[in-house]
Amino acid sequence: EDIWWRVLGQNPWIEDWCRKHEGLTLYGEAYGQVQSLKYNAKPGELFFRAFDIWDGSRWLDVREFMELLPVDCRVPLVSILPYDESIAEMAEGKSLIADNIREGIVVKPMKERTHPEIGRVVAKIVSSAYLEM
């Protein structure tokens, strides 16, 4: 009854991908019949979208990640652009994969890097609508 075993059972592409990419680890999000936002899932239905890949020693850069996974297996890409504070506005609006609100966005550099004080450079901007739920 573990959610991750149920996700694996309902999304056979995950096992196929992992067998073809031994040594790589998918990181992602289970969604559907998980929380109040159902993402158009039928009762009991679960989905999975990857947001990162770990190769055992490093996180893959964005381009490497995109080359290894089909679009429908990864979280939606909102945009590729230089960072500025107006990016926060992109966290608002409708989901890119279903008829509900957008939960937010993840912001990260095209080339993975770390900062001596904060570690890995990646941030999540949660939408106001999601916070108000």
Coordinates of N, CA and C in Angstrom, one line a residue:
E1 N 0.8 -1.2 0.0 CA 0.0 0.0 0.0 C 0.8 1.3 0.0
D2 N 2.2 1.1 0.0 CA 3.0 2.3 0.0 C 2.8 3.1 -1.3
I3 N 2.7 4.4 -1.2 CA 2.4 5.2 -2.3 C 3.4 5.0 -3.5
W4 N 4.7 4.9 -3.1 CA 5.7 4.8 -4.2 C 5.6 3.4 -5.0
W5 N 5.2 2.4 -4.3 CA 5.0 1.1 -5.0 C 3.8 1.2 -5.9
R6 N 2.8 1.9 -5.4 CA 1.6 2.1 -6.2 C 1.9 3.0 -7.4
V7 N 2.7 4.0 -7.2 CA 3.1 4.9 -8.4 C 3.8 4.0 -9.4
L8 N 4.8 3.2 -8.9 CA 5.6 2.4 -9.8 C 4.6 1.4 -10.6
G9 N 3.7 0.8 -9.9 CA 2.8 -0.1 -10.6 C 1.9 0.5 -11.6
Q10 N 1.5 1.8 -11.4 CA 0.7 2.5 -12.4 C 1.4 3.3 -13.4
N11 N 2.7 3.3 -13.3 CA 3.6 4.1 -14.3 C 4.7 3.2 -14.7
P12 N 4.5 2.2 -15.5 CA 5.6 1.2 -15.8 C 6.8 1.8 -16.5
W13 N 6.6 3.0 -17.1 CA 7.7 3.7 -17.7 C 8.9 3.9 -16.8
I14 N 8.6 4.1 -15.5 CA 9.6 4.4 -14.5 C 10.6 3.2 -14.4
E15 N 10.1 2.0 -14.2 CA 10.9 0.8 -14.2 C 11.7 0.6 -15.5
D16 N 11.0 0.8 -16.6 CA 11.7 0.6 -17.9 C 12.9 1.6 -18.0
W17 N 12.6 2.9 -17.6 CA 13.7 3.9 -17.7 C 14.8 3.6 -16.8
C18 N 14.5 3.2 -15.5 CA 15.6 2.8 -14.5 C 16.4 1.7 -15.0
R19 N 15.8 0.7 -15.6 CA 16.6 -0.5 -16.1 C 17.5 -0.1 -17.3
K20 N 17.1 0.9 -18.1 CA 17.9 1.3 -19.2 C 19.0 2.3 -18.8
H21 N 18.8 2.9 -17.6 CA 19.8 3.9 -17.1 C 20.3 3.5 -15.7
E22 N 20.9 2.3 -15.7 CA 21.4 1.8 -14.4 C 22.4 2.8 -13.9
G23 N 22.4 3.1 -12.6 CA 23.3 4.0 -11.9 C 22.7 5.4 -11.8
L24 N 21.6 5.7 -12.5 CA 21.0 7.0 -12.4 C 19.7 6.8 -11.5
T25 N 19.5 7.9 -10.7 CA 18.3 7.9 -9.8 C 17.4 9.0 -10.2
L26 N 16.1 8.6 -10.4 CA 15.1 9.6 -10.7 C 14.6 10.2 -9.4
Y27 N 14.4 11.5 -9.4 CA 13.8 12.2 -8.2 C 12.5 12.9 -8.9
G28 N 11.4 12.8 -8.2 CA 10.2 13.4 -8.7 C 9.1 13.4 -7.8
E29 N 7.9 13.7 -8.3 CA 6.7 14.0 -7.5 C 5.6 13.0 -7.9
A30 N 5.0 12.4 -6.9 CA 3.8 11.6 -7.1 C 2.6 12.6 -7.0
Y31 N 1.7 12.5 -8.0 CA 0.5 13.4 -7.9 C -0.7 12.6 -8.5
G32 N -1.9 13.2 -8.4 CA -3.1 12.6 -8.8 C -4.0 12.5 -7.5
Q33 N -4.3 11.3 -7.1 CA -5.1 11.1 -5.9 C -4.2 11.0 -4.7
V34 N -3.6 12.2 -4.5 CA -2.6 12.3 -3.4 C -3.0 13.4 -2.4
Q35 N -3.6 14.5 -2.9 CA -3.9 15.7 -2.1 C -5.2 16.2 -2.7
S36 N -5.6 17.5 -2.3 CA -6.8 18.1 -2.7 C -6.8 18.4 -4.2
L37 N -5.6 18.7 -4.8 CA -5.5 18.9 -6.2 C -5.3 17.6 -6.9
K38 N -6.2 17.2 -7.7 CA -6.3 15.8 -8.2 C -5.6 15.7 -9.6
Y39 N -5.4 16.8 -10.3 CA -4.8 16.7 -11.6 C -5.5 15.8 -12.6
N40 N -6.8 15.9 -12.5 CA -7.7 15.1 -13.4 C -7.6 13.6 -13.2
A41 N -7.0 13.2 -12.1 CA -6.9 11.7 -11.9 C -8.2 11.1 -11.5
K42 N -8.4 9.9 -12.0 CA -9.6 9.1 -11.6 C -9.3 8.5 -10.2
P43 N -10.4 8.1 -9.5 CA -10.2 7.5 -8.1 C -9.1 6.4 -8.1
G44 N -8.1 6.6 -7.2 CA -7.0 5.7 -7.1 C -5.9 5.9 -8.0
E45 N -6.0 6.8 -9.0 CA -5.0 6.9 -10.0 C -3.9 7.8 -9.5
L46 N -2.7 7.4 -9.8 CA -1.5 8.2 -9.4 C -0.6 8.4 -10.6
F47 N 0.1 9.5 -10.7 CA 1.0 9.9 -11.7 C 2.4 10.2 -11.1
F48 N 3.4 10.3 -12.0 CA 4.7 10.7 -11.5 C 5.4 11.5 -12.6
R49 N 6.0 12.6 -12.2 CA 6.8 13.4 -13.0 C 8.2 13.6 -12.4
A50 N 9.2 13.4 -13.1 CA 10.6 13.6 -12.6 C 11.0 15.1 -12.6
F51 N 11.8 15.5 -11.6 CA 12.3 16.9 -11.6 C 13.8 16.9 -11.5
D52 N 14.4 15.8 -11.2 CA 15.9 15.7 -11.1 C 16.4 14.3 -11.4
I53 N 17.7 14.2 -11.8 CA 18.3 13.0 -11.9 C 19.7 13.1 -11.2
W54 N 20.0 12.1 -10.4 CA 21.3 12.0 -9.6 C 22.1 10.9 -10.3
D55 N 23.3 11.1 -10.6 CA 24.1 10.1 -11.2 C 25.1 9.3 -10.2
G56 N 24.9 9.6 -8.9 CA 25.7 8.9 -7.9 C 26.7 9.8 -7.3
S57 N 27.0 10.9 -8.1 CA 28.0 11.9 -7.5 C 27.6 13.3 -7.8
R58 N 26.6 13.5 -8.7 CA 26.2 14.9 -9.0 C 24.8 14.9 -9.6
W59 N 24.1 16.1 -9.5 CA 22.8 16.3 -10.2 C 23.1 16.6 -11.6
L60 N 22.3 16.0 -12.5 CA 22.6 16.3 -13.9 C 22.1 17.8 -14.2
D61 N 22.8 18.4 -15.2 CA 22.5 19.7 -15.6 C 21.1 19.7 -16.3
V62 N 20.4 20.8 -16.5 CA 19.1 20.8 -17.1 C 19.1 20.2 -18.4
R63 N 20.0 20.5 -19.3 CA 20.0 20.0 -20.7 C 20.2 18.4 -20.6
E64 N 21.1 17.9 -19.8 CA 21.2 16.5 -19.7 C 19.9 15.8 -19.2
F65 N 19.3 16.4 -18.2 CA 18.1 15.9 -17.7 C 17.0 15.9 -18.8
M66 N 16.9 16.9 -19.6 CA 15.9 17.0 -20.6 C 16.1 16.0 -21.8
E67 N 17.4 15.7 -22.0 CA 17.8 14.7 -23.1 C 17.4 13.3 -22.7
L68 N 17.4 13.0 -21.4 CA 17.2 11.7 -20.9 C 15.8 11.3 -20.6
L69 N 14.9 12.3 -20.6 CA 13.5 12.0 -20.2 C 12.5 12.6 -21.3
P70 N 11.5 11.9 -21.7 CA 10.5 12.5 -22.6 C 9.8 13.6 -21.8
V71 N 9.2 14.5 -22.6 CA 8.5 15.7 -22.0 C 7.4 15.2 -21.0
D72 N 6.7 14.2 -21.4 CA 5.5 13.8 -20.5 C 6.0 13.0 -19.3
C73 N 7.3 12.8 -19.1 CA 7.8 12.1 -17.9 C 8.4 13.0 -16.9
R74 N 8.6 14.3 -17.3 CA 9.2 15.3 -16.4 C 8.2 16.4 -16.1
V75 N 8.5 17.1 -15.0 CA 7.7 18.2 -14.6 C 7.7 19.2 -15.8
P76 N 6.7 20.0 -16.0 CA 6.6 20.9 -17.1 C 7.7 22.0 -17.0
L77 N 8.2 22.4 -18.1 CA 9.2 23.5 -18.2 C 8.4 24.8 -18.4
V78 N 8.5 25.7 -17.5 CA 7.8 27.0 -17.7 C 8.6 27.9 -18.6
S79 N 9.9 28.0 -18.4 CA 10.7 28.8 -19.3 C 12.2 28.6 -19.0
I80 N 13.0 29.0 -20.0 CA 14.4 29.1 -19.8 C 14.8 30.5 -20.1
L81 N 15.2 31.2 -19.0 CA 15.6 32.6 -19.2 C 16.5 33.1 -18.0
P82 N 17.2 34.2 -18.2 CA 18.0 34.7 -17.1 C 17.2 35.0 -15.9
Y83 N 17.8 34.8 -14.7 CA 17.1 35.1 -13.5 C 16.9 36.6 -13.2
D84 N 15.7 37.0 -12.8 CA 15.4 38.2 -12.2 C 14.2 38.1 -11.3
E85 N 13.9 39.0 -10.5 CA 12.9 38.9 -9.5 C 11.5 38.7 -10.1
S86 N 11.3 39.1 -11.4 CA 10.0 39.0 -12.0 C 9.6 37.5 -12.2
I87 N 10.6 36.6 -12.1 CA 10.3 35.2 -12.3 C 9.2 34.7 -11.3
A88 N 9.2 35.3 -10.1 CA 8.2 34.9 -9.1 C 6.8 35.0 -9.7
E89 N 6.5 35.8 -10.6 CA 5.1 36.0 -11.2 C 4.8 34.7 -11.9
M90 N 5.7 33.9 -12.4 CA 5.5 32.7 -13.2 C 4.9 31.6 -12.3
A91 N 5.1 31.7 -11.0 CA 4.5 30.7 -10.0 C 3.0 30.7 -10.0
E92 N 2.4 31.8 -10.5 CA 1.0 32.0 -10.4 C 0.3 31.5 -11.7
G93 N -1.0 31.2 -11.6 CA -1.7 30.8 -12.8 C -2.2 29.4 -12.8
K94 N -2.6 28.9 -13.9 CA -3.2 27.6 -14.1 C -2.0 26.5 -14.2
S95 N -2.3 25.3 -13.8 CA -1.3 24.2 -14.0 C -1.1 24.0 -15.4
L96 N 0.1 23.6 -15.8 CA 0.4 23.3 -17.2 C 0.1 21.8 -17.6
I97 N -0.4 21.0 -16.6 CA -0.7 19.6 -16.9 C -2.2 19.2 -16.6
A98 N -2.9 20.1 -15.9 CA -4.3 19.7 -15.6 C -5.1 21.0 -15.3
D99 N -6.4 20.8 -15.1 CA -7.3 21.9 -14.9 C -7.4 22.3 -13.4
N100 N -6.3 22.8 -12.8 CA -6.3 23.3 -11.5 C -5.2 24.3 -11.3
I101 N -5.1 24.9 -10.2 CA -4.1 26.0 -10.0 C -2.7 25.4 -10.1
R102 N -1.7 26.3 -10.4 CA -0.3 26.0 -10.4 C 0.2 26.0 -8.9
E103 N 0.8 25.0 -8.5 CA 1.4 24.9 -7.1 C 2.5 25.9 -7.0
G104 N 3.3 26.1 -8.0 CA 4.5 27.0 -7.9 C 5.4 26.6 -9.0
I105 N 6.7 27.1 -8.9 CA 7.7 26.7 -9.8 C 9.0 26.5 -9.1
V106 N 9.9 25.7 -9.7 CA 11.3 25.5 -9.2 C 12.2 26.3 -10.1
V107 N 13.1 27.0 -9.5 CA 14.1 27.8 -10.2 C 15.5 27.2 -10.0
K108 N 16.2 27.0 -11.1 CA 17.5 26.5 -10.9 C 18.4 26.9 -12.1
P109 N 19.7 26.9 -11.9 CA 20.6 27.3 -13.0 C 20.7 26.2 -14.1
M110 N 21.0 26.6 -15.3 CA 21.2 25.6 -16.4 C 22.3 24.6 -16.1
K111 N 23.4 25.1 -15.5 CA 24.5 24.3 -15.0 C 24.5 24.2 -13.5
E112 N 24.4 23.0 -13.0 CA 24.3 22.8 -11.6 C 25.5 23.4 -10.9
R113 N 25.2 24.0 -9.8 CA 26.3 24.6 -9.0 C 25.9 24.6 -7.5
T114 N 26.9 24.9 -6.7 CA 26.6 25.0 -5.2 C 27.1 26.4 -4.8
H115 N 26.6 26.8 -3.6 CA 27.0 28.0 -3.0 C 27.6 27.6 -1.6
P116 N 28.7 28.2 -1.2 CA 29.3 27.8 0.1 C 28.4 28.0 1.3
E117 N 27.4 28.9 1.2 CA 26.6 29.1 2.4 C 25.2 28.3 2.3
I118 N 24.7 28.1 1.1 CA 23.4 27.5 1.0 C 23.4 26.1 0.4
G119 N 24.5 25.7 -0.2 CA 24.6 24.4 -0.8 C 24.1 24.5 -2.3
R120 N 23.3 23.5 -2.7 CA 22.9 23.4 -4.0 C 22.0 24.7 -4.4
V121 N 22.2 25.2 -5.5 CA 21.5 26.4 -5.9 C 20.2 26.0 -6.7
V122 N 19.1 26.0 -5.9 CA 17.8 25.6 -6.4 C 16.8 26.2 -5.5
A123 N 15.7 26.7 -6.0 CA 14.7 27.3 -5.1 C 13.3 26.9 -5.6
K124 N 12.3 26.8 -4.7 CA 10.9 26.7 -5.1 C 10.2 27.9 -4.7
I125 N 9.4 28.4 -5.7 CA 8.5 29.6 -5.4 C 7.1 29.0 -5.4
V126 N 6.5 29.0 -4.3 CA 5.1 28.5 -4.1 C 4.1 29.6 -4.5
S127 N 3.1 29.2 -5.3 CA 2.1 30.2 -5.7 C 1.2 30.7 -4.5
S128 N 0.7 31.9 -4.6 CA -0.1 32.4 -3.6 C -1.4 31.6 -3.5
A129 N -2.0 31.2 -4.6 CA -3.2 30.4 -4.6 C -3.0 29.1 -3.8
Y130 N -1.9 28.5 -4.0 CA -1.6 27.2 -3.3 C -1.4 27.5 -1.8
L131 N -0.8 28.5 -1.4 CA -0.6 28.9 0.0 C -1.9 29.2 0.7
E132 N -2.9 29.8 -0.1 CA -4.2 30.2 0.4 C -5.1 29.0 0.6
M133 N -4.8 27.8 0.0 CA -5.7 26.6 0.1 C -5.7 26.1 1.6

